[in-house]
Coordinates of C-alpha atoms in Angstrom, one line a residue:
M1 CA -32.4 132.8 143.3
K2 CA -29.2 130.6 143.6
K3 CA -28.9 127.9 141.0
M4 CA -28.4 124.4 142.4
A5 CA -26.2 121.6 141.4
T6 CA -27.6 119.0 139.0
L7 CA -28.6 115.7 140.6
I8 CA -29.0 112.7 138.3
P9 CA -31.6 111.2 138.6
A10 CA -33.7 114.2 139.8
L11 CA -34.4 114.1 143.5
G12 CA -38.2 113.8 143.1
S13 CA -37.8 110.6 141.1
C14 CA -35.4 108.8 143.3
S15 CA -36.2 110.1 146.9
S16 CA -38.6 107.2 147.5
R17 CA -35.8 104.6 147.2
M18 CA -33.3 106.6 149.3
E19 CA -32.5 106.1 152.9
S20 CA -33.4 109.1 154.9
G21 CA -29.7 110.0 155.3
E22 CA -29.1 109.7 151.6
R23 CA -32.0 112.0 150.9
R24 CA -30.7 114.6 153.4
L25 CA -27.3 114.5 151.8
A26 CA -28.8 114.8 148.3
E27 CA -30.7 117.9 149.4
R28 CA -27.5 119.4 150.9
L29 CA -25.4 118.7 147.8
E30 CA -28.1 120.2 145.5
A31 CA -28.6 123.3 147.7
K32 CA -25.0 124.1 148.9
L33 CA -23.0 123.3 145.7
D34 CA -23.1 125.6 142.7
D35 CA -24.7 124.9 139.4
D36 CA -21.4 123.8 137.8
Y37 CA -21.4 120.6 139.9
L38 CA -22.8 117.3 138.5
L39 CA -24.0 114.7 140.9
W40 CA -25.0 111.1 140.3
Y41 CA -27.0 109.0 142.8
N42 CA -26.7 105.2 142.8
V43 CA -25.9 105.1 139.0
P44 CA -24.0 102.0 137.9
V45 CA -20.5 102.5 136.6
G46 CA -19.9 100.8 133.3
D47 CA -20.1 97.0 132.9
L48 CA -18.7 96.4 136.4
Q49 CA -22.0 97.4 137.9
S50 CA -20.3 99.2 140.7
Y51 CA -23.0 101.4 142.4
P52 CA -21.4 104.4 144.2
D53 CA -23.9 106.1 146.5
F54 CA -22.9 109.5 145.1
I55 CA -20.4 110.7 142.4
V56 CA -19.6 114.4 142.6
L57 CA -17.9 116.0 139.6
H58 CA -16.6 119.6 139.4
P59 CA -14.5 121.0 136.5
S60 CA -11.8 122.5 138.7
R61 CA -12.1 120.3 141.8
G62 CA -12.2 116.7 140.4
I63 CA -14.2 113.6 141.2
L64 CA -15.4 112.6 144.6
I65 CA -17.0 109.3 145.5
L66 CA -19.2 109.2 148.7
E67 CA -20.5 106.2 150.6
V68 CA -23.5 107.1 152.8
K69 CA -24.3 105.0 155.9
D70 CA -27.6 105.6 157.8
W71 CA -26.2 103.6 160.7
K72 CA -26.5 104.5 164.4
L73 CA -24.1 103.9 167.2
G74 CA -25.2 101.0 169.4
S75 CA -28.3 100.0 167.5
T76 CA -26.6 99.4 164.2
I77 CA -22.8 99.4 164.6
L78 CA -21.6 96.6 166.9
G79 CA -17.8 96.7 166.3
G80 CA -15.1 96.7 163.8
D81 CA -11.6 97.5 162.6
K82 CA -10.1 99.4 159.7
D83 CA -11.2 96.8 157.1
Q84 CA -14.4 95.1 158.5
W85 CA -17.3 96.4 160.6
Q86 CA -19.9 94.3 162.4
I87 CA -23.5 95.7 162.1
L88 CA -27.0 94.5 162.9
D89 CA -28.7 93.4 159.7
K90 CA -32.0 95.4 159.4
A91 CA -33.7 92.6 157.4
T92 CA -32.8 89.6 159.7
G93 CA -32.0 91.3 163.0
E94 CA -28.8 89.2 163.1
P95 CA -25.2 90.5 163.3
K96 CA -23.2 90.5 160.0
S97 CA -19.7 91.5 158.9
V98 CA -19.4 94.2 156.1
T99 CA -16.5 96.1 154.5
S100 CA -15.8 99.3 156.3
P101 CA -17.5 102.4 154.8
I102 CA -14.2 104.0 153.9
E103 CA -13.0 100.8 152.1
Q104 CA -16.3 100.6 150.3
A105 CA -15.9 104.1 149.1
H106 CA -12.3 103.4 148.1
H107 CA -13.4 100.3 146.1
H108 CA -16.0 102.3 144.2
A109 CA -13.5 105.1 143.5
L110 CA -11.0 102.7 142.1
S111 CA -13.7 101.2 139.7
V112 CA -14.3 104.7 138.5
I113 CA -10.6 105.8 138.2
N114 CA -9.4 102.6 136.6
R115 CA -11.9 103.0 133.8
L116 CA -11.1 106.7 133.2
G117 CA -7.3 106.0 133.4
R118 CA -7.5 104.0 130.1
D119 CA -8.3 107.1 128.1
P120 CA -5.1 108.8 126.8
Q121 CA -7.0 112.1 126.6
L122 CA -7.6 112.0 130.4
Q123 CA -4.0 111.3 131.2
Q124 CA -1.2 113.6 132.5
K125 CA 1.0 114.6 129.5
E126 CA 4.1 115.6 131.5
G127 CA 5.5 116.1 134.9
K128 CA 5.8 113.9 138.0
Y129 CA 2.5 112.1 137.3
T130 CA 2.9 111.6 133.5
G131 CA 0.4 108.9 132.4
G132 CA -1.7 109.2 135.5
L133 CA -5.2 110.6 135.6
C134 CA -5.2 114.3 134.7
L135 CA -7.9 115.2 137.3
P136 CA -8.0 115.0 141.1
W137 CA -10.0 112.2 142.7
T138 CA -10.8 111.0 146.2
Y139 CA -13.4 109.3 148.3
G140 CA -15.1 109.5 151.7
A141 CA -17.9 108.4 154.0
V142 CA -21.0 110.2 155.3
F143 CA -22.7 109.4 158.6
P144 CA -26.0 111.4 158.6
N145 CA -27.1 110.0 162.0
I146 CA -23.8 110.2 164.0
T147 CA -22.3 113.5 165.2
R148 CA -18.5 114.0 165.1
K149 CA -18.3 114.0 168.8
A150 CA -20.2 110.8 169.2
L151 CA -18.1 109.1 166.4
N152 CA -14.8 110.1 168.1
E153 CA -16.0 109.1 171.6
S154 CA -17.1 105.7 170.3
G155 CA -13.6 104.9 169.0
F156 CA -14.9 104.3 165.5
G157 CA -13.6 107.7 164.4
N158 CA -10.0 106.4 165.0
L159 CA -10.6 103.7 162.3
M160 CA -11.0 106.3 159.5
Q161 CA -9.0 109.4 158.4
A162 CA -11.0 112.3 160.0
S163 CA -10.8 114.4 156.8
R164 CA -12.6 111.7 154.8
V165 CA -15.7 111.7 157.0
I166 CA -18.7 114.0 157.1
C167 CA -21.0 113.6 160.2
Q168 CA -24.5 114.6 161.1
D169 CA -23.7 118.0 162.6
E170 CA -21.6 118.9 159.5
M171 CA -24.4 118.5 157.0
T172 CA -27.4 120.2 158.7
E173 CA -29.6 122.6 156.7
S174 CA -28.1 125.6 158.6
V175 CA -24.5 124.7 157.8
N176 CA -22.8 127.5 155.8
A177 CA -22.4 126.5 152.1
E178 CA -18.6 127.3 152.1
D179 CA -18.1 125.2 155.3
F180 CA -20.0 122.3 153.7
Q181 CA -17.9 122.5 150.5
S182 CA -14.7 122.8 152.6
R183 CA -15.6 119.5 154.2
L184 CA -16.0 117.8 150.8
W185 CA -12.9 119.1 149.2
G186 CA -10.8 118.6 152.4
M187 CA -11.1 114.9 151.4
F188 CA -8.6 115.5 148.6
P189 CA -4.9 114.9 149.1
Y190 CA -3.1 118.1 149.8
G191 CA -1.6 119.8 146.8
V192 CA -3.4 117.8 144.1
R193 CA -4.7 120.2 141.5
G194 CA -6.2 120.0 138.0
S195 CA -9.0 121.2 135.8
I196 CA -11.4 119.4 133.5
S197 CA -12.6 120.8 130.2
L198 CA -16.1 120.4 128.9
P199 CA -15.0 117.9 126.2
Q200 CA -13.2 115.9 129.0
I201 CA -16.4 115.9 131.1
D202 CA -18.2 114.4 128.1
R203 CA -15.4 111.8 127.9
I204 CA -15.9 111.0 131.6
R205 CA -19.6 110.5 131.1
W206 CA -19.1 108.4 128.0
I207 CA -16.7 106.1 129.7
L208 CA -18.5 105.7 133.0
F209 CA -22.1 105.5 131.7
P210 CA -22.3 103.6 128.4
E211 CA -26.1 104.0 128.3
V212 CA -25.8 107.8 127.6
R213 CA -23.6 107.4 124.5
V214 CA -24.9 108.6 121.2
P215 CA -23.8 107.8 117.6
V216 CA -20.7 109.5 116.3
L217 CA -19.9 109.7 112.6
G218 CA -17.8 106.7 111.6
Q219 CA -18.3 104.8 114.9
A220 CA -19.7 101.3 114.6
Q221 CA -23.2 101.1 115.9
S222 CA -22.5 97.8 117.7
N223 CA -20.1 99.6 120.1
L224 CA -22.4 102.3 121.2
F225 CA -23.6 100.7 124.4
D226 CA -20.8 98.2 125.2
A227 CA -17.4 98.7 126.8
Q228 CA -14.7 99.0 124.1
E229 CA -11.0 98.0 124.2
E230 CA -10.1 100.9 122.1
L231 CA -11.6 104.3 123.0
P232 CA -12.6 106.5 120.1
D233 CA -11.2 110.0 119.7
L234 CA -14.6 111.6 119.5
M235 CA -17.2 110.8 122.1
R236 CA -20.8 112.1 122.1
V237 CA -23.1 111.8 125.0
M238 CA -26.6 112.9 125.9
D239 CA -26.9 116.4 127.1
V240 CA -27.0 116.6 130.9
Q241 CA -30.7 117.6 130.8
Q242 CA -31.4 114.6 128.5
E243 CA -29.6 112.2 130.9
Q244 CA -31.3 113.6 133.9
L245 CA -34.7 113.2 132.2
A246 CA -33.9 109.7 130.9
R247 CA -32.8 108.5 134.4
S248 CA -35.7 110.2 136.2
L249 CA -38.6 108.7 134.2
G250 CA -40.7 106.6 136.6
D251 CA -43.8 104.5 136.3
G252 CA -47.1 105.8 135.3
H253 CA -48.1 107.6 132.1
R254 CA -45.6 110.2 130.9
V255 CA -45.5 112.6 127.9
I256 CA -42.4 114.3 126.4
H257 CA -43.0 117.2 124.0
G258 CA -39.8 117.7 122.2
V259 CA -38.7 119.6 119.1
A260 CA -36.9 117.8 116.2
G261 CA -33.4 116.9 117.2
S262 CA -34.0 117.2 121.0
G263 CA -33.2 113.5 121.7
K264 CA -36.7 112.1 122.2
T265 CA -35.9 108.8 120.5
M266 CA -32.6 108.5 122.3
I267 CA -34.4 108.9 125.7
L268 CA -37.0 106.4 124.6
A269 CA -34.2 103.9 123.7
Y270 CA -32.6 104.4 127.1
R271 CA -35.9 103.9 128.9
A272 CA -36.6 100.7 126.9
E273 CA -33.1 99.3 127.8
Y274 CA -33.6 100.1 131.5
L275 CA -37.1 98.6 131.7
A276 CA -36.0 95.4 129.8
K277 CA -33.4 94.8 132.6
I278 CA -36.0 94.9 135.4
S279 CA -39.2 93.6 133.8
H280 CA -40.5 90.1 133.4
K281 CA -42.9 90.9 130.6
P282 CA -41.8 92.2 127.2
I283 CA -41.5 95.9 126.4
L284 CA -43.3 97.3 123.4
I285 CA -42.1 100.2 121.3
L286 CA -44.6 101.6 118.7
C287 CA -43.9 104.0 115.9
F288 CA -46.0 105.3 113.0
S289 CA -43.4 104.8 110.3
R290 CA -41.7 101.6 109.3
P291 CA -38.2 103.1 108.7
L292 CA -38.1 104.4 112.3
A293 CA -39.4 101.1 113.6
D294 CA -36.6 99.3 111.6
K295 CA -34.0 101.7 113.1
L296 CA -35.1 101.1 116.6
A297 CA -35.4 97.4 116.1
L298 CA -31.8 97.3 114.9
L299 CA -30.7 99.3 117.9
M300 CA -32.4 96.9 120.3
Q301 CA -30.8 94.0 118.5
Q302 CA -27.4 95.5 118.9
K303 CA -28.0 95.9 122.6
G304 CA -29.0 92.2 122.8
L305 CA -32.6 93.1 123.7
A306 CA -34.5 91.9 120.6
E307 CA -36.2 89.1 122.6
K308 CA -37.3 91.5 125.4
V309 CA -38.1 94.7 123.5
H310 CA -40.5 94.3 120.6
V311 CA -40.4 97.2 118.1
R312 CA -43.2 97.6 115.6
S313 CA -44.9 100.1 113.5
F314 CA -48.5 100.5 114.8
H315 CA -50.2 98.9 111.8
V316 CA -47.7 96.0 111.7
W317 CA -48.4 95.4 115.4
C318 CA -52.2 95.4 114.8
T319 CA -51.8 92.8 112.1
A320 CA -49.5 90.7 114.3
Q321 CA -52.1 90.8 117.1
L322 CA -54.9 89.6 114.9
R323 CA -52.8 86.7 113.7
A324 CA -51.4 85.8 117.1
F325 CA -54.9 85.4 118.6
G326 CA -56.6 83.8 115.7
Q327 CA -58.7 86.8 114.5
A328 CA -59.8 87.3 110.9
I329 CA -57.6 89.7 108.9
P330 CA -59.9 92.3 107.1
A331 CA -60.1 92.1 103.3
Q332 CA -57.2 93.7 101.5
D333 CA -59.0 94.6 98.3
T334 CA -59.7 98.2 99.5
T335 CA -57.4 101.3 99.6
L336 CA -54.3 101.0 101.8
D337 CA -55.6 103.5 104.3
A338 CA -59.0 101.8 104.5
M339 CA -57.3 98.4 105.0
F340 CA -55.1 99.7 107.8
E341 CA -58.0 101.3 109.6
A342 CA -60.1 98.1 109.2
Q343 CA -57.3 96.2 110.9
V344 CA -57.2 98.7 113.8
D345 CA -61.0 98.4 114.2
A346 CA -60.7 94.6 114.2
V347 CA -58.1 94.7 117.0
I348 CA -60.2 97.2 119.1
R349 CA -63.3 94.9 118.8
A350 CA -61.3 91.8 119.6
V351 CA -59.9 93.5 122.8
D352 CA -63.4 94.6 123.8
R353 CA -64.6 91.0 123.4
G354 CA -61.6 89.7 125.4
Q355 CA -60.3 87.7 122.4
I356 CA -57.1 89.7 122.4
P357 CA -55.9 90.2 126.0
G358 CA -54.8 93.4 127.6
G359 CA -51.8 93.9 129.9
Q360 CA -49.5 92.0 127.5
Y361 CA -46.5 94.4 128.1
A362 CA -44.6 95.7 131.2
A363 CA -44.4 99.0 129.4
V364 CA -45.4 100.6 126.1
L365 CA -43.3 103.4 124.6
I366 CA -44.7 105.4 121.7
D367 CA -42.5 107.4 119.3
E368 CA -44.1 109.8 116.8
G369 CA -47.2 110.1 119.0
H370 CA -48.2 113.2 117.0
D371 CA -49.1 110.9 114.1
F372 CA -51.4 108.6 116.0
L373 CA -55.1 109.0 115.6
P374 CA -57.0 109.7 118.9
H375 CA -58.6 106.2 119.1
W376 CA -55.2 104.4 118.8
P377 CA -53.8 105.4 122.2
K378 CA -57.1 104.3 123.8
L379 CA -56.3 100.8 122.5
I380 CA -52.6 101.0 123.3
V381 CA -53.2 102.0 126.9
Q382 CA -55.0 98.7 127.5
M383 CA -51.9 96.7 126.5
V384 CA -49.9 98.0 129.5
D385 CA -49.7 95.7 132.6
P386 CA -51.8 97.5 135.3
E387 CA -49.2 96.6 137.9
T388 CA -46.6 98.8 136.2
N389 CA -48.9 101.2 134.4
S390 CA -45.8 102.3 132.5
L391 CA -46.5 104.3 129.3
L392 CA -44.2 106.9 127.6
L393 CA -45.5 109.0 124.7
L394 CA -43.1 111.2 122.6
Y395 CA -44.8 114.1 120.8
D396 CA -43.9 117.0 118.5
H397 CA -46.8 119.0 117.1
A398 CA -44.6 120.6 114.4
Q399 CA -43.8 117.1 112.9
A400 CA -47.4 115.9 112.6
I401 CA -47.2 115.2 108.9
F402 CA -49.5 112.2 108.7
Q403 CA -52.6 112.9 110.8
K404 CA -54.1 116.4 110.8
Q405 CA -57.5 115.8 112.3
K406 CA -56.3 114.7 115.7
I407 CA -55.0 118.1 116.6
V408 CA -58.3 119.8 116.9
G409 CA -59.5 119.8 120.6
F410 CA -57.0 117.0 121.4
S411 CA -56.6 116.1 125.0
F412 CA -54.4 113.3 126.4
K413 CA -56.9 112.5 129.1
Q414 CA -59.6 112.0 126.5
V415 CA -57.5 109.2 124.9
G416 CA -56.7 107.5 128.2
I417 CA -53.3 109.0 128.9
A418 CA -53.2 110.3 132.5
A419 CA -49.9 112.2 132.4
Q420 CA -50.8 115.3 134.4
G421 CA -47.9 116.3 136.5
R422 CA -45.6 114.0 134.4
T423 CA -45.2 116.1 131.2
T424 CA -41.8 117.4 130.0
I425 CA -40.9 119.9 127.3
L426 CA -37.6 119.7 125.4
K427 CA -36.9 122.9 123.5
I428 CA -33.3 122.5 122.5
N429 CA -32.3 121.0 119.1
Y430 CA -29.0 119.2 119.5
R431 CA -29.0 117.5 116.1
N432 CA -28.7 120.2 113.5
I433 CA -26.0 122.8 113.0
R434 CA -27.1 126.4 113.1
Q435 CA -27.1 126.8 109.3
I436 CA -29.5 123.8 108.7
L437 CA -31.9 124.9 111.5
A438 CA -32.0 128.4 110.0
T439 CA -32.8 126.9 106.6
A440 CA -35.7 124.9 108.0
H441 CA -37.0 128.0 109.7
L442 CA -37.0 130.1 106.5
V443 CA -39.7 127.9 105.0
A444 CA -41.5 126.8 108.2
R445 CA -41.4 130.1 110.0
E446 CA -45.2 130.4 110.5
L447 CA -45.4 126.8 111.5
L448 CA -42.9 127.2 114.3
S449 CA -44.6 130.1 116.0
P450 CA -44.9 129.0 119.7
Q451 CA -48.3 128.1 121.0
A452 CA -48.9 127.4 124.6
A453 CA -51.3 124.7 125.9
D454 CA -52.3 123.4 129.3
E455 CA -50.6 120.3 130.6
D456 CA -53.2 118.0 129.1
G457 CA -53.1 119.7 125.7
V458 CA -50.6 119.9 122.8
P459 CA -48.2 122.9 122.7
L460 CA -46.3 124.0 119.6
I461 CA -42.7 124.5 120.6
R462 CA -40.2 126.6 118.7
P463 CA -36.8 124.9 118.6
V464 CA -33.8 126.5 120.2
G465 CA -30.4 125.6 118.6
V466 CA -27.2 125.1 120.5
G467 CA -25.3 127.4 118.2
R468 CA -23.1 124.6 116.7
D469 CA -21.7 125.9 113.4
G470 CA -20.9 124.0 110.2
D471 CA -21.2 124.4 106.5
E472 CA -23.7 126.8 104.9
T473 CA -26.7 125.1 103.4
M474 CA -26.1 124.5 99.7
V475 CA -29.2 125.9 97.7
I476 CA -28.6 125.3 94.0
R477 CA -30.8 126.3 91.1
L478 CA -30.0 124.6 87.8
P479 CA -31.6 124.7 84.3
S480 CA -32.8 121.1 84.1
R481 CA -33.7 118.1 86.3
L482 CA -30.9 116.0 84.8
Q483 CA -28.4 118.7 85.8
E484 CA -29.9 118.6 89.3
W485 CA -29.3 114.9 89.6
Q486 CA -25.8 115.3 88.3
R487 CA -25.1 118.0 90.9
V488 CA -26.6 115.9 93.7
C489 CA -24.4 112.9 92.7
A490 CA -21.3 115.1 92.5
Q491 CA -22.0 116.5 96.0
L492 CA -22.4 113.0 97.5
I493 CA -19.2 111.8 95.8
A494 CA -17.4 114.8 97.3
A495 CA -18.8 114.1 100.7
H496 CA -17.6 110.5 100.5
K497 CA -14.1 111.7 99.6
E498 CA -14.3 113.9 102.8
G499 CA -14.7 110.8 104.8
F500 CA -18.5 110.4 105.1
A501 CA -19.7 106.8 104.6
W502 CA -22.3 106.2 102.0
S503 CA -24.7 105.1 104.8
D504 CA -24.2 108.5 106.3
M505 CA -26.1 110.0 103.4
A506 CA -29.7 110.2 102.3
V507 CA -31.5 111.6 99.3
I508 CA -35.0 112.6 100.5
C509 CA -37.6 113.2 97.8
H510 CA -41.1 114.7 97.9
Y511 CA -42.7 111.9 95.9
K512 CA -42.1 108.2 95.7
D513 CA -41.6 108.2 91.9
R514 CA -38.9 110.7 92.4
C515 CA -37.2 108.2 94.7
E516 CA -37.1 105.8 91.8
D517 CA -35.5 108.5 89.6
A518 CA -32.9 109.2 92.3
Q519 CA -32.0 105.5 92.5
T520 CA -31.5 105.3 88.7
Q521 CA -29.3 108.5 88.7
L522 CA -27.2 107.4 91.6
E523 CA -26.6 103.9 90.2
R524 CA -25.5 105.5 86.9
K525 CA -22.7 107.3 88.8
N526 CA -21.9 104.0 90.6
I527 CA -23.1 105.4 94.0
P528 CA -24.4 102.4 96.1
C529 CA -27.9 103.2 97.2
E530 CA -30.9 101.6 98.8
L531 CA -34.5 102.5 98.0
L532 CA -37.1 103.4 100.7
G533 CA -37.6 100.6 103.2
G534 CA -34.3 98.8 102.6
K535 CA -33.0 97.2 105.8
S536 CA -29.8 95.6 104.6
G537 CA -27.6 97.8 106.9
L538 CA -25.0 97.9 104.1
D539 CA -22.9 101.0 103.3
R540 CA -25.4 102.5 100.9
V541 CA -27.0 105.9 100.4
R542 CA -30.6 105.8 101.6
V543 CA -33.2 107.0 99.1
L544 CA -36.6 107.7 100.7
T545 CA -39.6 110.0 100.8
M546 CA -40.0 113.0 103.1
H547 CA -42.8 111.2 105.0
S548 CA -40.7 108.0 105.5
S549 CA -37.6 110.1 106.7
K550 CA -39.3 111.2 109.9
G551 CA -37.5 110.0 113.0
L552 CA -34.2 109.3 111.1
E553 CA -31.1 111.4 110.8
F554 CA -28.1 111.4 108.4
P555 CA -24.9 113.6 108.4
V556 CA -25.5 114.4 104.8
V557 CA -28.9 115.0 103.2
A558 CA -29.9 116.1 99.7
L559 CA -33.4 117.5 99.0
P560 CA -33.8 117.5 95.2
N561 CA -36.6 118.8 93.0
M562 CA -37.7 121.6 95.3
E563 CA -39.6 123.2 92.4
L564 CA -42.3 120.8 93.3
M565 CA -43.0 122.4 96.7
P566 CA -45.5 123.5 97.6
S567 CA -47.7 121.5 95.2
S568 CA -50.6 123.9 95.8
S569 CA -51.4 127.0 97.9
I570 CA -54.0 124.9 99.8
R571 CA -51.3 122.5 100.9
E572 CA -48.6 125.1 101.6
R573 CA -48.7 124.8 105.4
D574 CA -48.7 121.0 105.3
E575 CA -45.8 121.0 102.9
A576 CA -43.9 123.6 104.9
Q577 CA -44.2 121.1 107.8
L578 CA -43.0 118.4 105.5
F579 CA -40.0 120.4 104.4
Y580 CA -39.1 121.2 108.1
V581 CA -39.1 117.4 108.9
A582 CA -37.0 116.6 105.8
A583 CA -34.5 119.4 106.3
T584 CA -33.9 118.6 109.9
R585 CA -32.8 115.0 109.1
A586 CA -29.4 116.5 108.2
T587 CA -26.9 116.9 111.0
H588 CA -23.8 118.2 109.1
K589 CA -24.6 119.0 105.4
L590 CA -27.8 120.0 103.7
I591 CA -28.0 120.2 99.8
I592 CA -31.1 121.6 98.2
T593 CA -31.6 121.7 94.4
S594 CA -34.2 123.0 92.1
S595 CA -34.7 123.1 88.3
G596 CA -37.5 125.7 88.5
D597 CA -39.1 128.3 90.8
S598 CA -41.5 127.8 93.7
K599 CA -42.7 129.7 96.7
F600 CA -40.4 127.7 99.0
M601 CA -37.4 128.5 96.7
Q602 CA -38.4 132.2 96.9
Y603 CA -38.2 131.9 100.7
L604 CA -34.6 130.8 100.3
S605 CA -33.6 133.5 97.7
P606 CA -31.8 135.6 96.8
Q607 CA -29.2 135.4 99.5
S608 CA -28.5 131.7 99.3
I609 CA -29.5 130.7 95.8
N610 CA -26.9 130.5 93.0
T611 CA -26.1 128.4 90.0
T612 CA -22.6 127.2 91.1
G613 CA -23.4 125.1 94.0
E614 CA -21.3 127.2 96.3
P615 CA -23.0 129.0 99.2
A616 CA -23.6 132.6 98.6

């Protein structure tokens, strides 16, 4: 079966807002172009908010901007010249003057090309067009309801260059794919040639679509989603599948099952930003862990969305609801878990009594859904405005390190989430280099055996790496715990000399008291650090537990004291899961140290364990 071009958003998610002619053209572009074509429908370009109907990108062809007009001769088009056309306004039934279709397409093309032309890496290096854009570009108009003959006989064909126009009879379902493509690429000026590399395609997407940018080592967070005067040398963007999914999410309940590093949280952030722009009520993002909530809250603040997008850990949100609506806060003289659950129960009862209102939010987005107890989603669903019914749940069974009992017999429908037909699985891990993912698999191999489930259940997905290579994982055995800390500090100092910021690093410990040891040892070596829930945003190494690391990522991660894992054979599976979460926080460098033996260390020996700190 022939692979189709990639349309962003997916046709099924945007066809309802298309004119019939736009929908037909989208179908033809998908079916008659090859799978190395990228297509964007009605996606805004940068901060100019120019909305081309279609952007077509091909590595060896270039960029084509298409303006589609569902107009008809006589009933829609009344007259015109090369610059202005008179049409009958569909909404008012009155004549109005509009820019000619070709001029509209030209305007959109210039907004695209002017942005791309700022990038030195997209400029011609030599020859006649030195300094100009290194890729071909052009524009055209499409008339899905007018044949070529009728257009020419009406005289309107004389107002446009014939090669820049596609007519009804040239885009039928029966038209040969080669003939259709010839029409598209006949719009390009004769003799213009060029090719676009994959890194250049990423640069094009980064420049045109700020919302798909992702953090790059050393890049200021505040510049991730805004236009910059100086363009960075390294640009990272969502994978095309991630972008298509993010732009294709519609209303209703939706579930994304994604492995660690598949970009779930990035998609959630994109969705929150999009909804904030079109919604009158606030958007709520809920997480299980405070550190992830803090990270997302900072991101929303940097986007200027803090007032519109509320980010909370679930238990903090429950407490805030009780206080906001004058409900009693349960006694805090019990265990922490019992206190938290008492607060949840108090919110549930208050909602049932109508003392806390439902429908408070235009949308609720849940990260770390795998760590939510079954009765929590039942409460959360009631907080969504029924008019939008917009709920997004992100889930990864392999990272369910907090709540175990919810997995047995779990069904989304049973907890009030009606996502049948709107469930997506993301298998590809983009975060970790191959060596780090392989290390995580050595310990968690049984945990990552794939398990299928029906659409309403919970599958277990084995991650697929993208093959990105980097440094071998450092697995270091030393005689004493003090020597472990000395080696960890030495490796962090070496990474800092390589150019990694202190804030690019984390020391992730099994137990909280080990975090306090780590802080003491790092401070002795004058390494700036921040313990557990610190939110200063300063350039400091983060020191946190394995549980609190979930949802975060750092270029450099140290996992000390591995002789402590697993703490018992009964907990081996749980702790393998915990190790998998902690190890996959690292994107570039992973350092594992131990001053004793353990079953997990045996999984990693003898090939990679040595006493020098150099990879075997």
